[in-house]
């Protein structure tokens, strides 16, 4: 993985001017939407560990494509519609997140509160959807472990469960019967083990391309787990619960034979209805002007995460 400001960074991106660190930070500090974004650290984190998993040859997907080719079933199953439908979904700093379960500092916190606990930074991650397309996305946000350490889970906490807002007035896709057979049990729910949540790659995004996260990408905060299929990266989070028992995630509940709890990117375990060996890399507006490239185990982040699954049969625990 690479960060803005890495010496090698410019080889990553065609948008070198944008990704010039000085410009980026200037842009953020002028345009920062969240007061917390520039917090006590002054600017967003300047240094970061050098994760070996990121292939510096990965080209960024354009801002347009990242924000106009979305999976957000609360709006629509169509990939282009969420961008249009989310125009009026612009949550602000007063967005509330309930933190509950096996945790010392349970409570309801605004995004503004949460941003005071963490240091923000930018990270470029590959996003591999279970549908066999992928993108390379420059997120801004914070490492999930910072939030977790702040709220102090108890020794009983073995999993973390996340939920998306349930409000059919905001999300028409949640109205009963909207998608027929595609309808999901709302609210969209996801979960990870505590070790996964504490892994340095696990990230909460509050922005993309240096701007506040748009509605269609999961405003105002969403999970990003780059070594797992994209459906684990739950959007518009309102609940974070620490549990003893493994949470039941939405897609696993809906189609257990197709979508497992772990959902680690794995080119050797095919989806029952299609191969996972390759992926269509989407970089630009043509959406289909894509290269087919081999899919990497753990989406190329094995050095950082493979140890989490030692001894686990990944064909069974898919
Ligand atoms: N979160 C919610 N709440 N609802 C969804 O439909 N789709 C998931 C994930 N998070 C989804 C969600 C899927 S399948 C993918 S691939 C990613 O979001 C897509 O993220 P993006 O639209 O920002 O690219």
Short mmCIF file of C-alpha atoms and ligand atoms in Angstrom, two decimals:
data_model
loop_
_atom_site.label_atom_id
_atom_site.label_comp_id
_atom_site.label_asym_id
_atom_site.label_seq_id
_atom_site.Cartn_x
_atom_site.Cartn_y
_atom_site.Cartn_z
CA UNK A 1 0.00 0.00 0.00
CA UNK A 2 1.19 3.49 -0.63
CA UNK A 3 0.38 6.81 0.83
CA UNK A 4 0.39 10.29 -0.50
CA UNK A 5 3.81 11.68 -0.05
CA UNK A 6 5.61 8.38 -0.47
CA UNK A 7 8.48 9.01 -2.79
CA UNK A 8 7.23 6.32 -5.09
CA UNK A 9 3.69 7.58 -4.99
CA UNK A 10 3.71 9.47 -8.26
CA UNK A 11 4.20 6.24 -10.13
CA UNK A 12 0.86 5.08 -8.81
CA UNK A 13 -1.33 7.71 -10.27
CA UNK A 14 -2.07 9.61 -13.41
CA UNK A 15 -3.38 12.43 -11.27
CA UNK A 16 0.00 13.50 -10.02
CA UNK A 17 -0.93 17.11 -9.60
CA UNK A 18 -3.84 16.27 -7.36
CA UNK A 19 -1.80 13.84 -5.38
CA UNK A 20 1.02 16.21 -4.76
CA UNK A 21 1.04 16.08 -0.97
CA UNK A 22 1.29 19.81 -0.49
CA UNK A 23 -1.66 20.50 -2.70
CA UNK A 24 -3.58 17.72 -1.10
CA UNK A 25 -3.08 18.98 2.39
CA UNK A 26 -3.73 22.55 1.35
CA UNK A 27 -6.94 21.47 -0.27
CA UNK A 28 -7.99 19.61 2.83
CA UNK A 29 -7.18 22.34 5.27
CA UNK A 30 -8.98 24.91 3.16
CA UNK A 31 -11.92 22.77 2.27
CA UNK A 32 -12.05 20.42 5.25
CA UNK A 33 -15.68 19.75 5.90
CA UNK A 34 -15.23 18.18 9.27
CA UNK A 35 -13.73 20.25 12.03
CA UNK A 36 -12.14 17.07 13.34
CA UNK A 37 -10.38 16.41 10.10
CA UNK A 38 -7.59 18.80 10.86
CA UNK A 39 -7.85 18.21 14.65
CA UNK A 40 -5.03 18.59 17.08
CA UNK A 41 -2.55 17.03 14.69
CA UNK A 42 -2.85 20.12 12.50
CA UNK A 43 -2.97 18.20 9.26
CA UNK A 44 -3.81 14.69 8.36
CA UNK A 45 -1.22 12.11 9.32
CA UNK A 46 2.00 12.66 7.45
CA UNK A 47 3.72 9.38 8.02
CA UNK A 48 2.51 5.85 7.79
CA UNK A 49 3.97 2.37 7.79
CA UNK A 50 5.11 1.08 4.43
CA UNK A 51 2.83 -1.86 3.73
CA UNK A 52 4.37 -4.11 1.15
CA UNK A 53 1.01 -5.33 -0.12
CA UNK A 54 0.28 -2.43 -2.42
CA UNK A 55 1.42 -2.82 -5.98
CA UNK A 56 2.68 0.61 -6.92
CA UNK A 57 1.81 -0.06 -10.53
CA UNK A 58 -1.88 -0.03 -9.69
CA UNK A 59 -3.45 2.93 -11.39
CA UNK A 60 -6.03 4.91 -9.47
CA UNK A 61 -9.59 4.56 -10.65
CA UNK A 62 -10.85 7.99 -11.63
CA UNK A 63 -12.87 10.03 -9.15
CA UNK A 64 -15.84 9.84 -11.50
CA UNK A 65 -15.77 6.09 -11.70
CA UNK A 66 -15.31 5.66 -7.92
CA UNK A 67 -18.34 7.86 -7.28
CA UNK A 68 -20.57 6.71 -10.17
CA UNK A 69 -20.20 2.95 -10.20
CA UNK A 70 -21.48 1.85 -6.82
CA UNK A 71 -23.07 -0.99 -4.98
CA UNK A 72 -25.48 0.47 -2.46
CA UNK A 73 -28.61 -1.66 -2.40
CA UNK A 74 -30.35 0.68 0.07
CA UNK A 75 -30.67 2.99 -2.94
CA UNK A 76 -30.76 0.63 -5.90
CA UNK A 77 -29.31 -2.56 -7.32
CA UNK A 78 -28.30 -0.53 -10.39
CA UNK A 79 -24.66 0.61 -10.25
CA UNK A 80 -25.22 4.07 -11.70
CA UNK A 81 -28.36 5.02 -9.78
CA UNK A 82 -26.93 5.51 -6.25
CA UNK A 83 -24.97 8.60 -7.43
CA UNK A 84 -28.20 10.22 -8.64
CA UNK A 85 -30.39 9.06 -5.78
CA UNK A 86 -27.92 10.01 -3.03
CA UNK A 87 -27.81 13.71 -3.97
CA UNK A 88 -30.01 14.64 -1.03
CA UNK A 89 -28.29 12.23 1.36
CA UNK A 90 -25.63 14.49 2.84
CA UNK A 91 -25.17 13.61 6.48
CA UNK A 92 -23.06 15.96 8.57
CA UNK A 93 -21.00 16.05 11.71
CA UNK A 94 -24.06 15.38 13.83
CA UNK A 95 -24.47 11.84 12.41
CA UNK A 96 -24.72 9.48 15.38
CA UNK A 97 -23.07 6.14 15.92
CA UNK A 98 -24.12 3.87 18.77
CA UNK A 99 -21.27 1.95 20.37
CA UNK A 100 -22.52 -0.95 22.44
CA UNK A 101 -22.00 -4.48 23.74
CA UNK A 102 -18.79 -5.70 25.39
CA UNK A 103 -17.16 -2.30 25.72
CA UNK A 104 -16.28 0.07 28.57
CA UNK A 105 -17.18 3.33 26.83
CA UNK A 106 -20.56 2.47 25.36
CA UNK A 107 -22.76 5.33 24.20
CA UNK A 108 -24.05 7.38 21.32
CA UNK A 109 -21.41 9.52 19.73
CA UNK A 110 -21.52 12.03 16.92
CA UNK A 111 -19.08 11.78 14.07
CA UNK A 112 -17.58 14.99 15.40
CA UNK A 113 -16.85 13.25 18.74
CA UNK A 114 -15.34 10.24 17.04
CA UNK A 115 -13.04 12.31 14.84
CA UNK A 116 -11.51 13.81 17.97
CA UNK A 117 -10.32 10.34 19.06
CA UNK A 118 -8.43 9.53 15.89
CA UNK A 119 -5.80 10.79 13.49
CA UNK A 120 -6.88 11.03 9.89
CA UNK A 121 -4.76 9.97 6.97
CA UNK A 122 -5.12 8.95 3.35
CA UNK A 123 -4.73 5.42 2.02
CA UNK A 124 -4.86 3.96 -1.43
CA UNK A 125 -6.44 0.51 -1.46
CA UNK A 126 -7.57 -1.94 -4.07
CA UNK A 127 -11.29 -2.72 -3.75
CA UNK A 128 -12.24 -6.17 -5.11
CA UNK A 129 -15.98 -6.76 -5.40
CA UNK A 130 -17.28 -10.32 -5.13
CA UNK A 131 -18.84 -9.69 -8.56
CA UNK A 132 -15.29 -9.88 -10.05
CA UNK A 133 -14.68 -6.20 -10.78
CA UNK A 134 -12.17 -4.03 -8.95
CA UNK A 135 -10.98 -0.46 -8.50
CA UNK A 136 -8.10 1.38 -6.85
CA UNK A 137 -9.45 4.00 -4.47
CA UNK A 138 -7.77 6.85 -2.56
CA UNK A 139 -9.64 6.93 0.74
CA UNK A 140 -9.28 9.36 3.60
CA UNK A 141 -10.23 8.38 7.13
CA UNK A 142 -8.68 6.58 10.07
CA UNK A 143 -7.45 3.21 11.19
CA UNK A 144 -10.30 1.29 12.85
CA UNK A 145 -8.01 0.16 15.68
CA UNK A 146 -7.78 3.77 16.93
CA UNK A 147 -11.52 3.92 17.52
CA UNK A 148 -11.51 0.47 19.12
CA UNK A 149 -8.68 1.34 21.51
CA UNK A 150 -10.48 4.51 22.52
CA UNK A 151 -13.74 2.77 23.47
CA UNK A 152 -11.98 -0.09 25.31
CA UNK A 153 -13.64 -3.41 24.52
CA UNK A 154 -13.86 -5.85 27.44
CA UNK A 155 -12.01 -9.19 27.45
CA UNK A 156 -15.25 -10.85 26.32
CA UNK A 157 -15.31 -9.01 22.99
CA UNK A 158 -14.41 -11.46 20.21
CA UNK A 159 -16.22 -9.88 17.26
CA UNK A 160 -17.29 -6.47 16.03
CA UNK A 161 -20.67 -6.04 14.35
CA UNK A 162 -21.55 -3.02 12.18
CA UNK A 163 -24.94 -1.82 10.99
CA UNK A 164 -26.04 0.64 8.33
CA UNK A 165 -28.80 3.18 8.97
CA UNK A 166 -32.26 1.71 8.50
CA UNK A 167 -34.60 4.42 7.25
CA UNK A 168 -36.74 3.78 4.17
CA UNK A 169 -37.35 7.55 3.87
CA UNK A 170 -33.64 8.00 3.22
CA UNK A 171 -33.09 4.67 1.50
CA UNK A 172 -35.97 3.76 -0.82
CA UNK A 173 -34.45 0.33 -1.42
CA UNK A 174 -35.37 -0.58 2.15
CA UNK A 175 -39.08 -0.27 1.42
CA UNK A 176 -40.71 -3.64 1.64
CA UNK A 177 -40.63 -5.64 -1.56
CA UNK A 178 -38.59 -3.10 -3.53
CA UNK A 179 -36.23 -5.57 -5.18
CA UNK A 180 -38.28 -8.74 -5.05
CA UNK A 181 -35.83 -11.62 -4.93
CA UNK A 182 -32.89 -9.27 -4.39
CA UNK A 183 -34.36 -7.81 -1.22
CA UNK A 184 -32.04 -8.03 1.74
CA UNK A 185 -32.75 -8.29 5.46
CA UNK A 186 -32.27 -4.69 6.58
CA UNK A 187 -30.42 -3.09 8.18
CA UNK A 188 -27.32 -4.15 6.24
CA UNK A 189 -25.12 -5.84 8.85
CA UNK A 190 -21.52 -6.94 8.74
CA UNK A 191 -19.01 -8.35 11.17
CA UNK A 192 -15.35 -9.17 11.66
CA UNK A 193 -13.28 -10.86 14.33
CA UNK A 194 -11.56 -8.64 16.88
CA UNK A 195 -8.17 -9.57 15.36
CA UNK A 196 -9.38 -8.53 11.92
CA UNK A 197 -10.77 -5.27 13.27
CA UNK A 198 -7.48 -4.48 15.00
CA UNK A 199 -5.38 -5.28 11.92
CA UNK A 200 -3.67 -2.08 10.73
CA UNK A 201 -5.27 -2.41 7.27
CA UNK A 202 -8.84 -2.17 8.64
CA UNK A 203 -9.93 1.39 7.93
CA UNK A 204 -12.91 3.67 8.39
CA UNK A 205 -13.29 6.00 5.43
CA UNK A 206 -14.81 9.45 5.83
CA UNK A 207 -13.66 10.75 2.48
CA UNK A 208 -12.56 9.81 -0.98
CA UNK A 209 -10.35 11.71 -3.42
CA UNK A 210 -9.69 14.25 -0.68
CA UNK A 211 -13.36 15.21 -0.40
CA UNK A 212 -16.08 14.39 2.09
CA UNK A 213 -17.45 10.91 1.37
CA UNK A 214 -20.41 11.22 -1.00
CA UNK A 215 -23.70 9.53 -0.10
CA UNK A 216 -23.31 6.81 -2.71
CA UNK A 217 -19.96 5.75 -1.22
CA UNK A 218 -21.41 5.38 2.28
CA UNK A 219 -21.43 8.84 3.86
CA UNK A 220 -20.46 9.88 6.39
CA UNK A 221 -18.43 6.86 7.49
CA UNK A 222 -17.95 3.35 6.09
CA UNK A 223 -15.71 0.41 6.67
CA UNK A 224 -12.90 -0.48 4.24
CA UNK A 225 -11.38 -3.98 4.48
CA UNK A 226 -9.18 -4.23 1.38
CA UNK A 227 -8.32 -7.94 1.71
CA UNK A 228 -11.99 -8.96 1.76
CA UNK A 229 -14.67 -8.83 -0.89
CA UNK A 230 -16.23 -5.38 -1.09
CA UNK A 231 -19.53 -6.39 0.48
CA UNK A 232 -17.80 -6.56 3.88
CA UNK A 233 -17.03 -2.82 3.59
CA UNK A 234 -20.34 -1.68 5.06
CA UNK A 235 -21.54 1.84 4.36
CA UNK A 236 -23.22 4.62 6.39
CA UNK A 237 -22.56 3.03 9.77
CA UNK A 238 -24.86 3.84 12.73
CA UNK A 239 -23.98 0.97 15.06
CA UNK A 240 -20.76 -0.68 16.20
CA UNK A 241 -21.30 -3.51 18.66
CA UNK A 242 -18.69 -5.65 20.40
CA UNK A 243 -19.94 -9.21 20.80
CA UNK A 244 -18.96 -12.62 22.15
CA UNK A 245 -20.79 -14.42 19.38
CA UNK A 246 -20.10 -14.26 15.66
CA UNK A 247 -22.47 -11.71 14.09
CA UNK A 248 -24.76 -12.82 11.27
CA UNK A 249 -23.95 -10.72 8.26
CA UNK A 250 -26.54 -9.69 5.70
CA UNK A 251 -25.29 -11.54 2.63
CA UNK A 252 -24.41 -14.61 4.66
CA UNK A 253 -27.95 -14.68 6.02
CA UNK A 254 -29.50 -14.10 2.58
CA UNK A 255 -27.37 -16.59 0.57
CA UNK A 256 -25.20 -18.66 2.96
CA UNK A 257 -23.88 -20.96 0.25
CA UNK A 258 -22.58 -18.02 -1.77
CA UNK A 259 -21.32 -15.52 0.79
CA UNK A 260 -19.37 -16.61 3.85
CA UNK A 261 -18.63 -14.72 7.04
CA UNK A 262 -14.93 -14.27 6.26
CA UNK A 263 -15.24 -13.35 2.55
CA UNK A 264 -11.49 -13.07 2.09
CA UNK A 265 -10.54 -12.46 -1.53
CA UNK A 266 -9.46 -15.88 -2.80
CA UNK A 267 -8.87 -16.66 -6.49
CA UNK A 268 -8.93 -20.38 -5.72
CA UNK A 269 -12.42 -20.48 -4.25
CA UNK A 270 -14.95 -19.74 -6.95
CA UNK A 271 -18.33 -18.23 -6.31
CA UNK A 272 -20.88 -20.98 -7.03
CA UNK A 273 -22.04 -19.00 -10.09
CA UNK A 274 -18.78 -17.56 -11.44
CA UNK A 275 -14.99 -17.78 -11.27
CA UNK A 276 -12.99 -15.65 -8.85
CA UNK A 277 -9.67 -16.26 -10.64
CA UNK A 278 -9.67 -12.93 -12.49
CA UNK A 279 -11.20 -9.48 -12.14
CA UNK A 280 -12.20 -6.60 -14.41
CA UNK A 281 -10.16 -3.59 -13.29
CA UNK A 282 -12.23 -0.45 -13.77
CA UNK A 283 -10.21 2.71 -14.08
CA UNK A 284 -12.18 5.16 -16.19
CA UNK A 285 -15.56 6.40 -17.33
CA UNK A 286 -16.13 3.79 -19.94
CA UNK A 287 -16.81 1.39 -17.02
CA UNK A 288 -16.25 -1.44 -19.46
CA UNK A 289 -12.91 -0.23 -20.76
CA UNK A 290 -11.29 -2.62 -18.40
CA UNK A 291 -8.44 -5.01 -18.19
CA UNK A 292 -8.94 -8.53 -17.00
CA UNK A 293 -6.23 -9.20 -14.45
CA UNK A 294 -5.50 -12.16 -12.18
CA UNK A 295 -7.04 -11.88 -8.73
CA UNK A 296 -4.52 -12.06 -5.90
CA UNK A 297 -4.93 -14.02 -2.68
CA UNK A 298 -6.18 -11.63 0.01
CA UNK A 299 -6.35 -9.07 -2.80
CA UNK A 300 -2.56 -8.79 -2.59
CA UNK A 301 -2.48 -7.97 1.14
CA UNK A 302 -1.33 -11.42 2.32
CA UNK A 303 1.79 -10.10 4.04
CA UNK A 304 -0.39 -8.09 6.37
CA UNK A 305 -3.27 -10.49 6.99
CA UNK A 306 -2.46 -14.13 6.13
CA UNK A 307 -1.38 -14.83 9.73
CA UNK A 308 -4.94 -14.14 10.90
CA UNK A 309 -6.13 -17.31 9.15
CA UNK A 310 -3.34 -19.74 10.05
CA UNK A 311 -4.78 -23.23 10.38
CA UNK A 312 -8.18 -22.20 9.02
CA UNK A 313 -9.47 -24.15 6.00
CA UNK A 314 -10.24 -21.23 3.68
CA UNK A 315 -12.31 -23.40 1.34
CA UNK A 316 -14.66 -24.16 4.24
CA UNK A 317 -14.45 -20.78 5.96
CA UNK A 318 -14.87 -18.75 2.77
N1 LIG B 1 -22.98 -1.29 2.36
C1 LIG B 1 -24.32 -1.17 2.39
N2 LIG B 1 -24.89 -0.66 3.49
N3 LIG B 1 -25.10 -1.53 1.35
C2 LIG B 1 -24.58 -2.10 0.22
O1 LIG B 1 -25.34 -2.43 -0.72
N4 LIG B 1 -22.55 -2.83 -0.93
C3 LIG B 1 -21.23 -3.44 -0.68
C4 LIG B 1 -20.31 -2.50 0.09
N5 LIG B 1 -21.02 -1.90 1.21
C5 LIG B 1 -23.17 -2.26 0.15
C6 LIG B 1 -22.39 -1.81 1.25
C7 LIG B 1 -20.56 -3.87 -1.91
S1 LIG B 1 -21.18 -5.27 -2.66
C8 LIG B 1 -19.45 -3.24 -2.39
S2 LIG B 1 -18.58 -3.89 -3.69
C9 LIG B 1 -18.99 -1.97 -1.82
O2 LIG B 1 -19.84 -1.49 -0.79
C10 LIG B 1 -18.94 -0.92 -2.93
O3 LIG B 1 -18.42 0.28 -2.45
P1 LIG B 1 -18.38 1.55 -3.43
O4 LIG B 1 -19.74 1.77 -3.98
O5 LIG B 1 -17.89 2.68 -2.58
O6 LIG B 1 -17.39 1.18 -4.52
#
